[in-house]
mmCIF file of C-alpha atoms in Angstrom:
data_model
loop_
_atom_site.group_PDB
_atom_site.id
_atom_site.type_symbol
_atom_site.label_atom_id
_atom_site.label_comp_id
_atom_site.label_asym_id
_atom_site.label_seq_id
_atom_site.Cartn_x
_atom_site.Cartn_y
_atom_site.Cartn_z
ATOM 1 C CA MET A 270 42.628 68.983 -18.099
ATOM 2 C CA THR A 271 43.804 66.365 -16.280
ATOM 3 C CA LYS A 272 41.503 63.224 -17.560
ATOM 4 C CA TYR A 273 40.231 60.133 -15.327
ATOM 5 C CA SER A 274 39.361 56.369 -15.796
ATOM 6 C CA PHE A 275 37.161 53.976 -14.415
ATOM 7 C CA ALA A 276 40.515 52.540 -12.870
ATOM 8 C CA ASP A 277 40.841 56.390 -10.606
ATOM 9 C CA LEU A 278 37.618 56.798 -9.775
ATOM 10 C CA ASP A 279 38.869 57.618 -6.120
ATOM 11 C CA LYS A 280 41.105 59.670 -7.486
ATOM 12 C CA TRP A 281 38.230 61.524 -8.827
ATOM 13 C CA ALA A 282 35.872 61.409 -5.675
ATOM 14 C CA ARG A 283 39.433 63.048 -3.786
ATOM 15 C CA LYS A 284 39.507 65.868 -5.407
ATOM 16 C CA MET A 285 35.920 66.380 -6.192
ATOM 17 C CA GLU A 286 36.263 66.467 -2.038
ATOM 18 C CA ARG A 287 38.618 69.246 -1.955
ATOM 19 C CA ARG A 288 37.247 71.193 -4.695
ATOM 20 C CA GLN A 289 33.816 71.326 -2.624
ATOM 21 C CA ASP A 290 35.607 72.038 0.827
ATOM 22 C CA ALA A 291 37.625 75.025 -0.640
ATOM 23 C CA ILE A 292 34.259 76.605 -2.406
ATOM 24 C CA LEU A 293 32.344 75.821 0.868
ATOM 25 C CA ARG A 294 35.400 77.636 2.763
ATOM 26 C CA GLN A 295 36.235 80.549 0.704
ATOM 27 C CA SER A 296 31.993 80.969 0.442
ATOM 28 C CA THR A 297 31.949 81.145 3.752
ATOM 29 C CA ASN A 298 34.619 83.398 4.781
ATOM 30 C CA ASP A 299 33.716 85.489 1.815
ATOM 31 C CA LEU A 300 30.298 85.842 3.250
ATOM 32 C CA LEU A 301 30.917 87.003 6.704
ATOM 33 C CA LYS A 302 34.549 89.441 5.467
ATOM 34 C CA GLY A 303 31.646 91.293 3.433
ATOM 35 C CA ILE A 304 29.411 91.995 6.258
ATOM 36 C CA ASP A 305 30.885 96.096 6.829
ATOM 37 C CA ILE A 306 31.891 97.215 10.471
ATOM 38 C CA ARG A 307 32.000 100.922 10.324
ATOM 39 C CA ALA A 308 31.488 103.797 11.988
ATOM 40 C CA GLY A 309 27.673 104.343 13.879
ATOM 41 C CA LEU A 310 25.281 107.643 14.079
ATOM 42 C CA THR A 311 26.572 108.091 17.277
ATOM 43 C CA ARG A 312 30.495 108.141 16.402
ATOM 44 C CA GLY A 313 29.391 110.131 13.366
ATOM 45 C CA GLY A 314 29.171 107.678 11.011
ATOM 46 C CA THR A 315 26.278 107.607 8.157
ATOM 47 C CA PHE A 316 23.053 105.274 8.240
ATOM 48 C CA LYS A 317 24.067 102.442 6.037
ATOM 49 C CA ARG A 318 22.406 98.925 5.263
ATOM 50 C CA GLY A 319 24.323 96.278 5.350
ATOM 51 C CA VAL A 320 26.902 97.014 7.855
ATOM 52 C CA ILE A 321 27.616 96.647 11.641
ATOM 53 C CA PRO A 322 27.452 99.899 12.980
ATOM 54 C CA ARG A 323 30.075 100.198 15.440
ATOM 55 C CA HIS A 324 29.552 102.082 19.206
ATOM 56 C CA LEU A 325 32.420 100.778 21.215
ATOM 57 C CA GLY A 326 32.759 97.622 19.264
ATOM 58 C CA ALA A 327 30.219 95.939 21.101
ATOM 59 C CA LEU A 328 27.775 94.698 18.605
ATOM 60 C CA ALA A 329 30.974 93.121 15.870
ATOM 61 C CA GLY A 330 33.051 91.895 19.246
ATOM 62 C CA SER A 331 29.510 89.578 20.101
ATOM 63 C CA LEU A 332 29.850 87.898 17.324
ATOM 64 C CA GLN A 333 29.612 83.816 17.959
ATOM 65 C CA SER A 334 30.579 81.522 16.030
ATOM 66 C CA THR A 335 29.709 76.838 15.531
ATOM 67 C CA LEU A 336 30.710 74.671 14.031
ATOM 68 C CA MET A 337 28.844 71.395 14.588
ATOM 69 C CA GLY A 338 29.943 68.323 12.122
ATOM 70 C CA SER A 339 33.282 66.753 11.610
ATOM 71 C CA THR A 340 35.154 68.872 14.519
ATOM 72 C CA ALA A 341 32.823 70.722 17.476
ATOM 73 C CA ILE A 342 34.579 74.303 17.774
ATOM 74 C CA SER A 343 32.525 77.243 19.460
ATOM 75 C CA GLY A 344 34.424 81.137 20.028
ATOM 76 C CA THR A 345 33.230 84.449 20.277
ATOM 77 C CA GLY A 346 34.481 87.815 19.207
ATOM 78 C CA GLU A 347 34.716 89.648 15.466
ATOM 79 C CA ASN A 348 36.935 87.419 14.119
ATOM 80 C CA SER A 349 35.469 84.018 15.090
ATOM 81 C CA TYR A 350 34.767 82.947 12.241
ATOM 82 C CA VAL A 351 38.524 82.199 10.759
ATOM 83 C CA MET A 352 39.272 79.310 13.167
ATOM 84 C CA VAL A 353 35.308 77.605 12.081
ATOM 85 C CA ILE A 354 36.171 78.229 7.984
ATOM 86 C CA GLY A 355 39.652 76.640 8.846
ATOM 87 C CA GLU A 356 38.011 73.252 10.174
ATOM 88 C CA LEU A 357 35.579 73.659 7.745
ATOM 89 C CA LYS A 358 34.005 70.657 5.395
ATOM 90 C CA GLY A 359 31.556 69.671 3.069
ATOM 91 C CA GLY A 360 28.870 68.175 5.587
ATOM 92 C CA ASP A 361 29.473 70.020 8.385
ATOM 93 C CA ARG A 362 27.200 72.744 10.038
ATOM 94 C CA VAL A 363 27.926 75.854 11.083
ATOM 95 C CA ARG A 364 25.982 78.572 12.724
ATOM 96 C CA PHE A 365 27.158 82.864 13.445
ATOM 97 C CA VAL A 366 24.855 84.556 16.051
ATOM 98 C CA TRP A 367 25.104 87.958 16.678
ATOM 99 C CA GLY A 368 23.890 89.633 19.775
ATOM 100 C CA GLY A 369 23.214 87.182 23.508
ATOM 101 C CA ALA A 370 24.473 88.591 26.783
ATOM 102 C CA ASN A 371 27.341 91.519 25.447
ATOM 103 C CA ALA A 372 24.951 92.664 22.563
ATOM 104 C CA PRO A 373 21.565 91.739 23.318
ATOM 105 C CA TYR A 374 20.416 94.559 21.364
ATOM 106 C CA ALA A 375 21.677 93.017 18.480
ATOM 107 C CA PRO A 376 17.880 92.417 16.732
ATOM 108 C CA ALA A 377 16.817 96.316 17.318
ATOM 109 C CA ILE A 378 19.995 97.531 15.307
ATOM 110 C CA HIS A 379 19.450 94.892 12.735
ATOM 111 C CA TYR A 380 15.377 94.555 11.820
ATOM 112 C CA GLY A 381 14.950 98.483 13.887
ATOM 113 C CA PHE A 382 13.180 100.281 16.288
ATOM 114 C CA ASP A 383 11.205 103.354 16.191
ATOM 115 C CA SER A 384 12.862 105.684 14.263
ATOM 116 C CA TYR A 385 15.639 103.615 13.233
ATOM 117 C CA PRO A 386 15.275 101.236 9.861
ATOM 118 C CA GLY A 387 17.528 98.835 10.524
ATOM 119 C CA THR A 388 21.151 97.780 8.566
ATOM 120 C CA PHE A 389 19.655 94.268 8.118
ATOM 121 C CA TRP A 390 23.302 93.007 7.644
ATOM 122 C CA ARG A 391 22.816 89.094 8.431
ATOM 123 C CA ASP A 392 19.849 89.287 5.892
ATOM 124 C CA ASP A 393 22.097 91.756 3.243
ATOM 125 C CA ALA A 394 24.527 89.054 3.491
ATOM 126 C CA ALA A 395 22.277 85.743 3.053
ATOM 127 C CA ALA A 396 21.130 87.202 -0.284
ATOM 128 C CA LYS A 397 24.546 87.133 -1.395
ATOM 129 C CA TRP A 398 25.453 83.812 -1.127
ATOM 130 C CA GLN A 399 25.514 82.920 -4.282
ATOM 131 C CA GLY A 400 27.191 85.550 -5.775
ATOM 132 C CA TYR A 401 30.051 84.241 -2.978
ATOM 133 C CA VAL A 402 29.130 80.586 -4.031
ATOM 134 C CA ARG A 403 29.948 81.380 -7.944
ATOM 135 C CA ALA A 404 33.191 82.859 -7.394
ATOM 136 C CA ALA A 405 34.182 80.743 -5.434
ATOM 137 C CA THR A 406 33.679 77.606 -7.266
ATOM 138 C CA ALA A 407 35.167 79.474 -9.740
ATOM 139 C CA ARG A 408 38.406 79.808 -7.970
ATOM 140 C CA ALA A 409 38.921 76.055 -7.377
ATOM 141 C CA LYS A 410 37.940 74.815 -10.839
ATOM 142 C CA VAL A 411 41.911 77.119 -11.320
ATOM 143 C CA GLN A 412 43.292 76.200 -7.906
ATOM 144 C CA ILE A 413 42.387 72.700 -7.844
ATOM 145 C CA PRO A 414 42.506 71.653 -11.983
ATOM 146 C CA MET B 279 9.641 95.696 -14.646
ATOM 147 C CA ASN B 280 10.769 99.091 -12.424
ATOM 148 C CA THR B 281 11.724 98.647 -8.747
ATOM 149 C CA LYS B 282 9.301 100.746 -8.004
ATOM 150 C CA ASP B 283 6.586 98.277 -9.204
ATOM 151 C CA ILE B 284 7.938 95.414 -8.012
ATOM 152 C CA ARG B 285 8.014 96.705 -4.021
ATOM 153 C CA ASN B 286 4.610 98.143 -4.285
ATOM 154 C CA ALA B 287 3.349 94.801 -5.434
ATOM 155 C CA LEU B 288 4.655 93.153 -2.673
ATOM 156 C CA LYS B 289 3.518 96.370 -0.264
ATOM 157 C CA SER B 290 0.097 96.808 -1.570
ATOM 158 C CA ARG B 291 -0.557 92.394 -1.206
ATOM 159 C CA LEU B 292 0.018 92.957 2.531
ATOM 160 C CA VAL B 293 -2.437 96.691 2.527
ATOM 161 C CA SER B 294 -4.366 95.364 0.485
ATOM 162 C CA ALA B 295 -5.314 92.319 2.581
ATOM 163 C CA ASN B 296 -6.675 94.593 5.927
ATOM 164 C CA ILE B 297 -5.850 91.922 8.411
ATOM 165 C CA GLY B 298 -6.116 94.872 10.791
ATOM 166 C CA PRO B 299 -3.013 96.834 11.966
ATOM 167 C CA ASN B 300 -1.562 100.502 10.844
ATOM 168 C CA ARG B 301 1.220 100.132 8.430
ATOM 169 C CA ALA B 302 4.473 102.138 8.230
ATOM 170 C CA HIS B 303 5.727 102.318 4.276
ATOM 171 C CA PRO B 304 8.908 103.174 3.893
ATOM 172 C CA ASN B 305 10.183 106.468 4.334
ATOM 173 C CA VAL B 306 7.006 107.642 5.780
ATOM 174 C CA GLU B 307 6.110 107.631 9.229
ATOM 175 C CA PRO B 308 3.381 105.070 10.851
ATOM 176 C CA THR B 309 0.263 106.842 11.187
ATOM 177 C CA GLY B 310 -2.237 105.458 13.883
ATOM 178 C CA GLY B 311 -0.241 103.748 16.657
ATOM 179 C CA ARG B 312 0.686 100.695 17.404
ATOM 180 C CA PRO B 313 0.260 97.689 16.293
ATOM 181 C CA PHE B 314 1.563 98.544 12.972
ATOM 182 C CA PHE B 315 3.672 97.130 10.232
ATOM 183 C CA GLU B 316 6.874 98.209 9.347
ATOM 184 C CA MET B 317 8.183 97.599 6.226
ATOM 185 C CA SER B 318 11.048 97.341 3.820
ATOM 186 C CA PHE B 319 13.144 95.641 1.127
ATOM 187 C CA THR B 320 17.006 93.871 1.473
ATOM 188 C CA GLY B 321 18.970 92.060 0.451
ATOM 189 C CA ILE B 322 18.651 92.860 -3.673
ATOM 190 C CA ASP B 323 20.404 91.289 -6.367
ATOM 191 C CA ARG B 324 19.847 91.679 -9.521
ATOM 192 C CA GLU B 325 20.702 90.210 -13.201
ATOM 193 C CA GLY B 326 21.183 91.949 -16.193
ATOM 194 C CA GLY B 327 22.471 89.541 -19.259
ATOM 195 C CA THR B 328 21.392 91.204 -22.330
ATOM 196 C CA LEU B 329 24.146 93.120 -24.545
ATOM 197 C CA LYS B 330 22.258 96.618 -23.788
ATOM 198 C CA GLY B 331 23.668 96.118 -19.867
ATOM 199 C CA ASN B 332 20.953 98.836 -18.447
ATOM 200 C CA GLU B 333 17.791 95.660 -18.525
ATOM 201 C CA ILE B 334 16.689 94.095 -15.316
ATOM 202 C CA LEU B 335 15.631 90.653 -16.028
ATOM 203 C CA SER B 336 15.480 89.521 -12.487
ATOM 204 C CA GLU B 337 15.635 90.660 -9.064
ATOM 205 C CA THR B 338 16.379 89.118 -5.795
ATOM 206 C CA GLY B 339 15.336 90.092 -2.709
ATOM 207 C CA GLN B 340 13.615 90.241 0.551
ATOM 208 C CA PHE B 341 10.408 91.957 2.005
ATOM 209 C CA THR B 342 10.285 92.567 5.431
ATOM 210 C CA ALA B 343 6.728 93.673 7.406
ATOM 211 C CA VAL B 344 8.039 93.591 11.102
ATOM 212 C CA VAL B 345 4.752 93.959 13.439
ATOM 213 C CA VAL B 346 5.379 96.272 16.260
ATOM 214 C CA VAL B 347 2.898 95.833 19.081
ATOM 215 C CA ASP B 348 2.513 97.813 22.197
ATOM 216 C CA GLN B 349 5.192 95.802 24.876
ATOM 217 C CA GLY B 350 3.904 94.025 28.168
ATOM 218 C CA GLY B 351 1.360 92.803 26.502
ATOM 219 C CA GLY B 352 2.410 89.134 25.655
ATOM 220 C CA GLU B 353 3.460 87.802 22.051
ATOM 221 C CA ASP B 354 0.604 86.046 21.080
ATOM 222 C CA ASP B 355 -0.996 89.276 19.090
ATOM 223 C CA ALA B 356 1.933 89.981 17.379
ATOM 224 C CA LEU B 357 2.670 86.355 16.289
ATOM 225 C CA ASP B 358 -1.532 85.626 14.562
ATOM 226 C CA TYR B 359 -0.379 89.495 13.120
ATOM 227 C CA ALA B 360 3.112 87.690 10.965
ATOM 228 C CA ASP B 361 1.081 84.470 10.953
ATOM 229 C CA ALA B 362 -1.546 86.571 8.637
ATOM 230 C CA VAL B 363 0.932 87.899 7.059
ATOM 231 C CA ALA B 364 3.674 84.860 5.999
ATOM 232 C CA ALA B 365 -0.141 83.409 4.962
ATOM 233 C CA LEU B 366 -0.503 86.492 2.249
ATOM 234 C CA PHE B 367 2.951 85.053 0.872
ATOM 235 C CA PRO B 368 2.659 80.810 0.250
ATOM 236 C CA GLU B 369 5.802 79.436 -1.510
ATOM 237 C CA GLY B 370 4.839 79.761 -5.441
ATOM 238 C CA GLN B 371 2.497 82.430 -4.736
ATOM 239 C CA ARG B 372 2.427 84.467 -8.358
ATOM 240 C CA ILE B 373 1.884 88.261 -8.634
ATOM 241 C CA THR B 374 1.585 90.134 -11.528
ATOM 242 C CA ILE B 375 3.449 93.463 -12.415
ATOM 243 C CA THR B 376 4.038 95.570 -15.401
ATOM 244 C CA ASP B 377 6.279 93.163 -17.900
ATOM 245 C CA GLY B 378 7.429 90.786 -15.450
ATOM 246 C CA GLU B 379 6.212 88.564 -12.459
ATOM 247 C CA ILE B 380 6.831 88.288 -8.588
ATOM 248 C CA VAL B 381 7.016 84.534 -7.512
ATOM 249 C CA ILE B 382 7.009 83.623 -3.551
ATOM 250 C CA ARG B 383 10.503 81.363 -3.608
ATOM 251 C CA ARG B 384 10.038 80.379 -0.034
ATOM 252 C CA PRO B 385 7.779 79.988 2.877
ATOM 253 C CA ALA B 386 7.961 83.131 4.545
ATOM 254 C CA GLU B 387 10.050 83.373 8.061
ATOM 255 C CA ILE B 388 8.924 84.655 11.211
ATOM 256 C CA ARG B 389 11.790 85.882 13.320
ATOM 257 C CA GLY B 390 12.100 85.962 17.339
ATOM 258 C CA GLY B 391 10.672 88.865 18.755
ATOM 259 C CA TYR B 392 12.487 92.175 20.626
ATOM 260 C CA PRO B 393 11.354 94.486 22.870
ATOM 261 C CA THR B 394 12.704 98.342 22.170
ATOM 262 C CA ASP B 395 11.280 101.464 24.371
ATOM 263 C CA ALA B 396 7.476 100.618 24.489
ATOM 264 C CA ASP B 397 7.248 98.318 21.686
ATOM 265 C CA TYR B 398 7.769 94.548 21.438
ATOM 266 C CA ARG B 399 8.650 93.424 17.111
ATOM 267 C CA VAL B 400 8.493 90.549 15.582
ATOM 268 C CA PRO B 401 10.282 90.816 12.106
ATOM 269 C CA VAL B 402 8.182 88.276 8.687
ATOM 270 C CA ALA B 403 10.263 88.252 5.843
ATOM 271 C CA VAL B 404 8.613 87.045 2.754
ATOM 272 C CA PHE B 405 11.414 85.511 -0.116
ATOM 273 C CA TYR B 406 11.013 87.456 -3.407
ATOM 274 C CA ARG B 407 11.672 86.855 -7.279
ATOM 275 C CA ALA B 408 11.042 89.405 -9.589
ATOM 276 C CA LYS B 409 11.773 88.302 -13.624
ATOM 277 C CA ALA B 410 10.604 90.478 -16.367
ATOM 278 C CA ASP B 411 7.988 88.792 -19.188
#
């Protein structure tokens, strides 16, 4: 382990910032990547909580990723989160939204309607956030010693 | 502390409050028609940590009650019901269960409403943590 003295406090602070950024990027990437997209009921799939069901792909493709902070970026598409995470730094705010004009039925698929109980992919992913942060922190400590 | 106790405690708090609408329990068809609450559980994260490996020490999760009203009548009724549900689960509320306790982690979120075929639905998300004694 590297030992720091008061004289190189700046060096220590820079390392902590690098770790913070790495943890934030890794956790956010794991969160979005961890949301499974699988064939919906109309495509012969089975119902499963925590996933985005795919029929023609409009719902998964409606993901709008926005970075508000050190850099302003916004994009739409199934993998649009990748470019946002690439520029993400500690202190930034990000927003990931499904639905909009391309898939206005997103809330109904998420929370349910009539006899369809909803897959709750957003809430399910959010509940795993602490776990993703714990794993990313352990990894950052090894990668940025 | 088991799953049934945790979920029944949260559901019965909503049911026994008797704030108006009918209820739709998980895996049960709603009876009595709209308005009703559709209850579900999601986002469960559990921690064990005992040497035995088969004991649940804590469970963090989300209890969702979707308020279902008739479509076309505005959203005021649905929001009144949603506020009433949220008021039942204030931050810090403790609910005793067998061999444990449920604590409401933060204020309930009233999410954006959306129309379906003949319904208008407003989800209310309640965030809880159940801990074993």
